[in-house]
Coordinates of C-alpha atoms in Angstrom, one line a residue:
X237 CA 11.4 38.5 -17.1
X238 CA 12.0 39.8 -13.3
X239 CA 9.3 37.3 -12.1
X240 CA 11.2 34.8 -13.5
X241 CA 14.4 35.6 -12.1
X242 CA 13.0 36.4 -8.6
X243 CA 10.0 34.3 -8.0
X244 CA 10.5 30.9 -6.1
X245 CA 10.8 27.8 -8.3
X246 CA 9.8 24.4 -7.7
X247 CA 12.6 22.7 -6.1
X248 CA 15.0 20.3 -8.4
X249 CA 16.0 17.0 -6.5
X250 CA 17.5 13.7 -6.8
X251 CA 15.9 10.6 -5.1
X252 CA 17.0 6.9 -4.3
X253 CA 14.1 4.6 -3.5
X254 CA 13.9 1.3 -2.2
X255 CA 10.6 -0.4 -2.4
X256 CA 9.8 -3.8 -0.8
X257 CA 6.3 -5.7 -1.5
X258 CA 5.0 -9.3 -0.3
X259 CA 4.1 -11.8 -3.0
X260 CA 0.6 -10.5 -3.6
X261 CA 1.8 -7.1 -4.1
X262 CA 1.2 -5.5 -0.8
X263 CA 3.7 -2.7 0.4
X264 CA 5.7 -4.0 3.3
X265 CA 8.6 -1.4 3.3
X266 CA 10.1 1.9 1.7
X267 CA 13.5 3.4 1.9
X268 CA 14.1 7.1 0.6
X269 CA 17.1 9.1 0.2
X270 CA 16.4 12.6 -1.3
X271 CA 18.8 15.8 -2.0
X272 CA 16.8 18.9 -2.6
X273 CA 18.1 22.0 -4.4
X274 CA 16.9 24.8 -2.2
X275 CA 18.6 27.4 -4.1
X276 CA 20.2 30.5 -2.4
X277 CA 17.8 32.0 -0.2
X278 CA 14.8 29.7 0.3
X279 CA 11.8 31.4 2.5
X280 CA 10.0 28.0 3.4
X281 CA 13.0 25.7 3.6
X282 CA 12.1 24.1 6.5
X283 CA 8.4 23.7 5.6
X284 CA 9.5 22.5 2.0
X285 CA 11.8 19.8 3.4
X286 CA 9.2 18.9 5.9
X287 CA 6.4 18.2 3.5
X288 CA 8.4 16.2 1.1
X289 CA 9.4 13.9 3.7
X290 CA 5.7 13.4 5.0
X291 CA 4.2 12.7 1.4
X292 CA 6.8 10.5 0.5
X293 CA 4.7 7.3 1.1
X294 CA 1.9 8.9 -1.1
X295 CA -1.5 7.4 -1.3
X296 CA -0.5 4.3 0.5
X297 CA 0.0 2.1 3.5
X298 CA 3.5 1.1 4.1
X299 CA 4.3 -0.4 7.5
X300 CA 8.0 0.1 7.7
X301 CA 9.4 3.4 6.5
X302 CA 12.8 5.1 6.5
X303 CA 13.0 8.4 5.0
X304 CA 15.8 11.0 4.8
X305 CA 15.2 14.4 2.9
X306 CA 18.5 16.7 2.9
X307 CA 17.8 20.3 1.7
X308 CA 21.1 21.9 0.3
X309 CA 21.8 25.4 -0.5
X310 CA 23.4 26.3 -3.9
X311 CA 23.8 29.6 -6.3
X312 CA 20.4 28.2 -8.2
X313 CA 17.4 30.5 -7.7
X314 CA 15.3 29.7 -4.6
X315 CA 12.9 27.1 -4.1
X316 CA 9.6 27.3 -2.7
X317 CA 6.2 25.7 -2.1
X318 CA 5.1 26.2 -5.7
X319 CA 4.4 24.2 -8.9
X320 CA 3.3 21.4 -6.9
X321 CA 4.3 22.5 -3.6
X322 CA 7.6 20.2 -3.7
X323 CA 5.7 16.8 -4.0
X324 CA 6.3 16.4 -7.9
X325 CA 9.5 14.7 -7.6
X326 CA 8.7 12.5 -4.6
X327 CA 5.5 11.3 -6.3
X328 CA 7.2 10.6 -9.6
X329 CA 9.9 8.3 -7.9
X330 CA 7.6 6.5 -5.5
X331 CA 5.1 6.0 -8.2
X332 CA 7.6 4.5 -10.8
X333 CA 9.0 2.3 -8.1
X334 CA 5.5 0.7 -7.7
X335 CA 5.2 0.1 -11.5
X336 CA 8.6 -1.6 -11.2
X337 CA 7.8 -3.6 -8.0
X338 CA 4.1 -4.7 -10.1
X339 CA 6.3 -5.7 -13.2
X340 CA 8.7 -8.0 -10.8
X341 CA 5.9 -9.5 -9.3
X342 CA 3.9 -9.9 -12.3
X343 CA 0.6 -8.3 -10.7
X344 CA -1.4 -5.5 -12.2
X345 CA -0.2 -2.2 -11.3
X346 CA -3.7 -1.1 -10.2
X347 CA -3.9 -4.3 -8.1
X348 CA -0.9 -3.4 -6.5
X349 CA -2.2 0.2 -5.8
X350 CA -5.3 -1.1 -4.5
X351 CA -4.2 -3.6 -1.8
X352 CA -2.0 -0.9 0.0
X353 CA -4.4 2.1 -0.4
X354 CA -4.7 4.5 2.4
X355 CA -8.2 4.6 4.5
X356 CA -9.3 6.5 7.8
X357 CA -7.2 5.7 10.5
X358 CA -3.7 4.7 8.5
X359 CA -0.4 6.3 9.4
X360 CA 0.5 9.6 7.2
X361 CA 3.5 11.2 8.1
X362 CA 3.6 11.6 11.7
X363 CA -0.2 11.4 12.3
X364 CA -3.2 9.4 11.6
X365 CA -5.9 10.0 9.0
X366 CA -8.9 11.4 10.4
X367 CA -11.1 10.5 7.4
X368 CA -11.0 8.5 4.2
X369 CA -9.2 10.0 1.6
X370 CA -11.0 8.3 -1.1
X371 CA -8.4 6.5 -2.6
X372 CA -10.0 3.1 -3.0
X373 CA -13.1 5.1 -4.4
X374 CA -10.6 6.5 -7.3
X375 CA -9.1 3.2 -7.7
X376 CA -12.6 1.5 -8.3
X377 CA -13.6 4.1 -10.7
X378 CA -10.5 3.9 -12.5
X379 CA -10.5 0.3 -13.2
X380 CA -13.0 0.0 -16.0
X381 CA -11.1 2.9 -17.6
X382 CA -7.7 1.0 -17.7
X383 CA -9.5 -2.3 -19.0
X384 CA -11.2 -0.3 -21.8
X385 CA -8.1 1.4 -22.8
X386 CA -6.1 -1.6 -22.7
X387 CA -8.7 -3.6 -25.1
X388 CA -8.3 -1.0 -27.5
X389 CA -4.7 -1.7 -27.9
X390 CA -3.4 1.5 -26.2
X391 CA -0.5 1.7 -23.9
X392 CA -1.8 2.7 -20.2
X393 CA 0.0 4.2 -17.4
X394 CA -1.9 5.1 -14.2
X395 CA -0.7 6.8 -11.1
X396 CA -2.2 8.3 -7.6
X397 CA -1.1 11.3 -6.0
X398 CA -2.3 12.9 -2.5
X399 CA -1.6 16.2 -0.7
X400 CA -2.3 17.2 3.1
X401 CA -4.4 20.0 3.9
X402 CA -3.7 22.4 6.8
X403 CA -4.7 21.7 9.8
X404 CA -5.0 25.2 11.2
X405 CA -8.3 27.0 11.8
X406 CA -10.5 28.3 9.1
X407 CA -12.7 31.7 9.8
X408 CA -15.4 32.5 7.4
X409 CA -17.9 35.6 8.2
X410 CA -20.9 36.5 6.3
X411 CA -21.9 40.1 6.6
X412 CA -25.3 41.2 4.7
X413 CA -24.8 44.9 3.3
X414 CA -27.4 47.4 2.8
X415 CA -26.7 47.4 -1.0
X416 CA -28.1 44.1 -1.1
X417 CA -24.8 42.2 -1.4
X418 CA -22.9 39.9 1.2
X419 CA -19.1 40.6 2.5
X420 CA -17.4 37.1 2.7
X421 CA -14.7 37.5 4.8
X422 CA -12.2 35.0 5.5
X423 CA -8.5 34.3 7.3
X424 CA -6.9 33.1 4.0
X425 CA -5.5 34.9 1.0
X426 CA -5.7 34.0 -2.8
X427 CA -2.5 32.4 -3.9
X428 CA -3.4 31.9 -7.4
X429 CA -5.4 28.5 -6.7
X430 CA -8.8 29.9 -7.3
X431 CA -9.6 29.8 -3.6
X432 CA -11.9 32.8 -3.7
X433 CA -13.7 31.7 -6.3
X434 CA -14.2 28.1 -4.8
X435 CA -15.4 30.0 -1.6
X436 CA -18.1 32.0 -3.4
X437 CA -19.2 28.8 -5.0
X438 CA -19.4 27.0 -1.6
X439 CA -21.2 29.8 0.0
X440 CA -23.9 30.3 -3.1
X441 CA -24.5 26.6 -2.8
X442 CA -25.1 26.4 0.9
X443 CA -27.3 29.7 1.3
X444 CA -29.1 29.3 -2.2
X445 CA -28.0 32.9 -3.3
X446 CA -26.2 33.9 -6.6
X447 CA -22.7 33.9 -6.5
X448 CA -22.5 37.5 -7.8
X449 CA -24.1 38.2 -4.2
X450 CA -20.7 38.2 -2.6
X451 CA -17.7 40.2 -2.4
X452 CA -14.6 38.4 -0.8
X453 CA -12.3 40.1 1.7
X454 CA -9.2 38.3 3.2
X455 CA -9.1 40.5 6.2
X456 CA -9.8 38.4 9.4
X457 CA -6.1 37.7 10.1
X458 CA -4.0 34.9 9.8
X459 CA -2.4 32.5 9.0
X460 CA -5.4 30.6 8.0
X461 CA -6.3 27.0 6.9
X462 CA -5.4 24.7 4.0
X463 CA -8.4 25.2 1.4
X464 CA -10.3 22.3 2.0
X465 CA -10.8 23.5 5.7
X466 CA -11.5 27.0 4.4
X467 CA -14.2 25.5 2.0
X468 CA -16.0 23.5 5.1
X469 CA -16.0 26.7 7.0
X470 CA -17.6 28.6 4.1
X471 CA -20.2 26.0 3.4
X472 CA -21.0 26.0 7.2
X473 CA -21.6 29.7 7.2
X474 CA -23.5 29.7 4.0
X475 CA -25.8 27.2 5.6
X476 CA -26.3 29.8 8.5
X477 CA -27.0 32.6 6.4
X478 CA -30.1 30.6 4.9
X479 CA -31.5 30.0 7.9
X480 CA -31.2 33.4 8.7
X481 CA -30.9 35.6 5.6
X482 CA -30.7 39.0 7.0
X483 CA -27.9 38.2 9.9
X484 CA -24.5 38.2 10.0
X485 CA -23.2 34.3 10.1
X486 CA -19.8 33.2 11.1
X487 CA -18.2 29.6 11.1
X488 CA -14.7 28.5 12.4
X489 CA -13.5 24.8 11.5
X490 CA -10.2 23.3 12.4
X491 CA -7.4 24.0 14.3
X492 CA -7.4 20.4 15.6
X493 CA -4.1 19.5 13.6
X494 CA -5.9 16.6 12.1
X495 CA -4.4 14.7 9.2
X496 CA -7.1 15.4 6.2
X497 CA -5.9 14.5 2.3
X498 CA -7.1 15.4 -1.0
X499 CA -6.6 12.6 -3.7
X500 CA -6.3 12.3 -7.4
X501 CA -5.8 9.3 -9.9
X502 CA -4.4 9.9 -13.4
X503 CA -4.8 7.9 -16.3
X504 CA -2.7 8.6 -19.6
X505 CA -2.9 6.6 -22.7
X506 CA -0.5 6.3 -25.6
X507 CA -0.4 4.9 -29.2
X508 CA 2.1 2.1 -30.2
X509 CA 4.6 4.8 -31.3
X510 CA 4.3 6.5 -27.8
X511 CA 2.1 9.6 -28.8
X512 CA -0.4 10.7 -26.3
X513 CA -3.7 9.9 -27.1
X514 CA -5.7 11.5 -24.0
X515 CA -5.0 12.0 -20.3
X516 CA -7.8 11.8 -17.6
X517 CA -7.6 12.7 -13.8
X518 CA -10.4 11.6 -11.3
X519 CA -10.8 13.5 -8.2
X520 CA -12.2 12.3 -4.8
X521 CA -14.9 15.2 -4.4
X522 CA -17.2 15.7 -1.5
X523 CA -20.6 16.6 -1.8
X524 CA -20.3 20.4 -1.4
X525 CA -17.6 20.6 -3.9
X526 CA -18.2 23.1 -6.7
X527 CA -18.5 20.8 -9.8
X528 CA -17.2 23.2 -12.6
X529 CA -14.3 24.6 -10.5
X530 CA -13.3 21.1 -9.3
X531 CA -13.3 20.0 -12.8
X532 CA -11.4 22.7 -14.1
X533 CA -8.9 22.2 -11.5
X534 CA -8.4 18.5 -12.5
X535 CA -8.1 19.7 -16.2
X536 CA -5.5 22.5 -15.4
X537 CA -3.4 20.0 -13.4
X538 CA -3.5 17.6 -16.5
X539 CA -2.2 20.5 -18.9
X540 CA 0.6 21.6 -16.2
X541 CA 1.6 18.0 -15.4
X542 CA 2.0 17.1 -19.1
X543 CA 4.3 20.3 -19.4
X544 CA 6.3 19.2 -16.3
X545 CA 6.7 15.4 -17.6
X546 CA 7.6 15.9 -21.1
X547 CA 8.7 19.9 -22.1
X548 CA 9.4 22.1 -19.3
X549 CA 12.6 23.0 -18.1
X550 CA 14.2 26.2 -16.5
X551 CA 17.8 26.2 -17.5
X552 CA 20.1 28.1 -15.2
X553 CA 23.9 29.3 -15.9
X554 CA 25.8 30.6 -13.1
X555 CA 22.5 30.4 -10.8
X556 CA 20.8 32.8 -13.3
X557 CA 17.7 31.5 -15.0
X558 CA 17.1 31.7 -19.0
X559 CA 14.3 34.1 -18.9
X560 CA 13.6 33.6 -22.8
X561 CA 10.2 31.8 -22.9
X562 CA 11.0 30.0 -26.3
X563 CA 13.8 28.1 -24.1
X564 CA 11.5 27.2 -21.2
X565 CA 9.7 24.3 -23.5
X566 CA 6.1 25.3 -22.6
X567 CA 3.4 22.9 -23.7
X568 CA 1.8 24.2 -26.7
X569 CA -1.9 24.4 -26.6
X570 CA -2.9 23.5 -30.1
X571 CA -0.9 20.5 -29.9
X572 CA -2.4 19.3 -26.4
X573 CA -4.1 16.0 -26.3
X574 CA -7.7 15.5 -25.3
X575 CA -7.9 16.4 -21.6
X576 CA -10.7 15.4 -19.1
X577 CA -11.6 15.1 -15.4
X578 CA -14.0 13.1 -13.4
X579 CA -15.4 13.9 -9.8
X580 CA -15.8 10.5 -7.7
X581 CA -18.3 11.2 -4.9
X582 CA -17.1 10.6 -1.3
X583 CA -18.3 11.5 2.1
X584 CA -17.1 14.9 3.6
X585 CA -16.6 18.3 2.9
X586 CA -15.8 20.2 0.0
X587 CA -12.7 19.3 -1.7
X588 CA -10.3 21.9 -3.3
X589 CA -8.0 19.8 -5.4
X590 CA -5.7 22.5 -6.3
X591 CA -2.0 21.7 -7.2
X592 CA -2.5 17.9 -6.2
X593 CA -4.2 17.6 -9.4
X594 CA -1.0 17.8 -11.2
X595 CA 1.4 15.3 -9.4
X596 CA -0.1 12.0 -10.7
X597 CA 0.6 13.0 -14.3
X598 CA 4.2 12.6 -14.9
X599 CA 4.6 9.1 -13.5
X600 CA 1.5 8.0 -15.4
X601 CA 3.1 9.1 -18.5
X602 CA 6.2 7.4 -17.4
X603 CA 4.6 4.2 -16.7
X604 CA 2.8 4.2 -20.2
X605 CA 5.9 5.0 -21.9
X606 CA 7.7 2.4 -20.2
X607 CA 5.4 -0.1 -22.3
X608 CA 6.2 1.4 -25.8
X609 CA 10.0 1.6 -25.0
X610 CA 10.7 -1.6 -22.6
X611 CA 12.3 0.7 -19.9
X612 CA 11.7 2.4 -17.0
X613 CA 11.8 6.3 -16.9
X614 CA 13.6 8.0 -14.0
X615 CA 14.3 11.7 -14.8
X616 CA 12.1 14.7 -16.0
X617 CA 11.5 16.0 -18.2
X618 CA 11.2 13.1 -20.5
X619 CA 11.9 14.9 -23.7
X620 CA 13.3 12.6 -26.2
X621 CA 10.4 10.5 -27.3
X622 CA 7.2 10.7 -29.5
X623 CA 4.8 11.5 -26.5
X624 CA 7.3 14.8 -25.7
X625 CA 7.7 15.3 -29.8
X626 CA 3.8 15.5 -30.4
X627 CA 3.2 18.4 -27.8
X628 CA 5.8 20.5 -29.0
X629 CA 9.3 19.4 -28.0
X630 CA 12.0 20.0 -30.2
X631 CA 12.6 16.6 -32.5
X632 CA 16.1 15.9 -33.1
X633 CA 16.9 17.3 -36.6
X634 CA 17.6 14.5 -38.8
X635 CA 17.9 12.6 -35.3
X636 CA 16.7 9.2 -34.4
X637 CA 13.2 8.8 -33.2
X638 CA 11.7 6.5 -30.7
X639 CA 11.4 2.7 -31.8
X640 CA 8.9 0.6 -29.7
X641 CA 10.3 -2.4 -28.3
X642 CA 9.0 -5.2 -26.6
X643 CA 9.1 -4.7 -22.7
X644 CA 11.8 -6.7 -21.0
X645 CA 11.5 -8.5 -17.6
X646 CA 12.2 -6.8 -14.5

């Protein structure tokens, strides 16, 4: 209960989005006004607001952008870089705007996304992408899955999400020990995202040693880099250890401030009543990614994303959160639909997908629901429908049920 009361929360926010595209569906302009509830004593307020603003264009190339993000102090619990690191709301709003734009233009939503997908050299935030994030590869892999789902008569929602990796330097040092094990020292701590497990997997793959050989110590100082840069350093150190098995190996990568992104595409299918049939996420993964870990992150992201989309909500009264688990609307595991992840190969180093895996789920659900209900969904969670009731949300006692309607023209 103390953790629920005191730990930083994902920020609540309201957004107004104006999106423009040409007749063929290429994005030409984006204007956003966002108001972010920072709570009473936010530790990372400046970083949170900056991160929200930087990622507002999502996975797309938009030549004309005007973004204003305003953080407001309130009596609510403090917000922080957790549960999607502030990007859930912006991704939901912009992806929803893209679906509405596609409907107005009469262009397939997948096509609209493909025509403005980010590539290496495109602007992102205040920088330029140092490498291809793999968005086009994801859409290419996604297209036949969308076609098959539509052919089966399902309602289909798709969405994209990206998240920037930290540009600070990563250091990894491997020290063989007399007991036959290897100390894996790194300048980044474990934040619950499975980073140290990923580090061991990357080093083991590069060095041809068993993962049980390594023991992780986060004692090389800090602050350290983002997950992806750390994994690149781990793979490089592992290769050095393989070349000289009984010598210490150290690699340092990053510190150049370069902009690199992780990218995910999510596909959600509903039946004619709106019940969730399945959800699948595709993640752009480098050749050194640990498949089991990366797939686990994709499936875990789907689980969290469905909860945030359909059932989860932390209620507050006079600034105090309701700590009763039964009132948080947690997703019920036995009712969870089939979830699956797919890794789409791309050039570059290993990918630590992390929380980006959860970001595209809610807008994909909303896009599919719009085809059932004939209206756009613009707020979270979306509890008043068959999709939510099917995964455990309380159905109104004796109340109305969702009646599918033909989509109206935008």
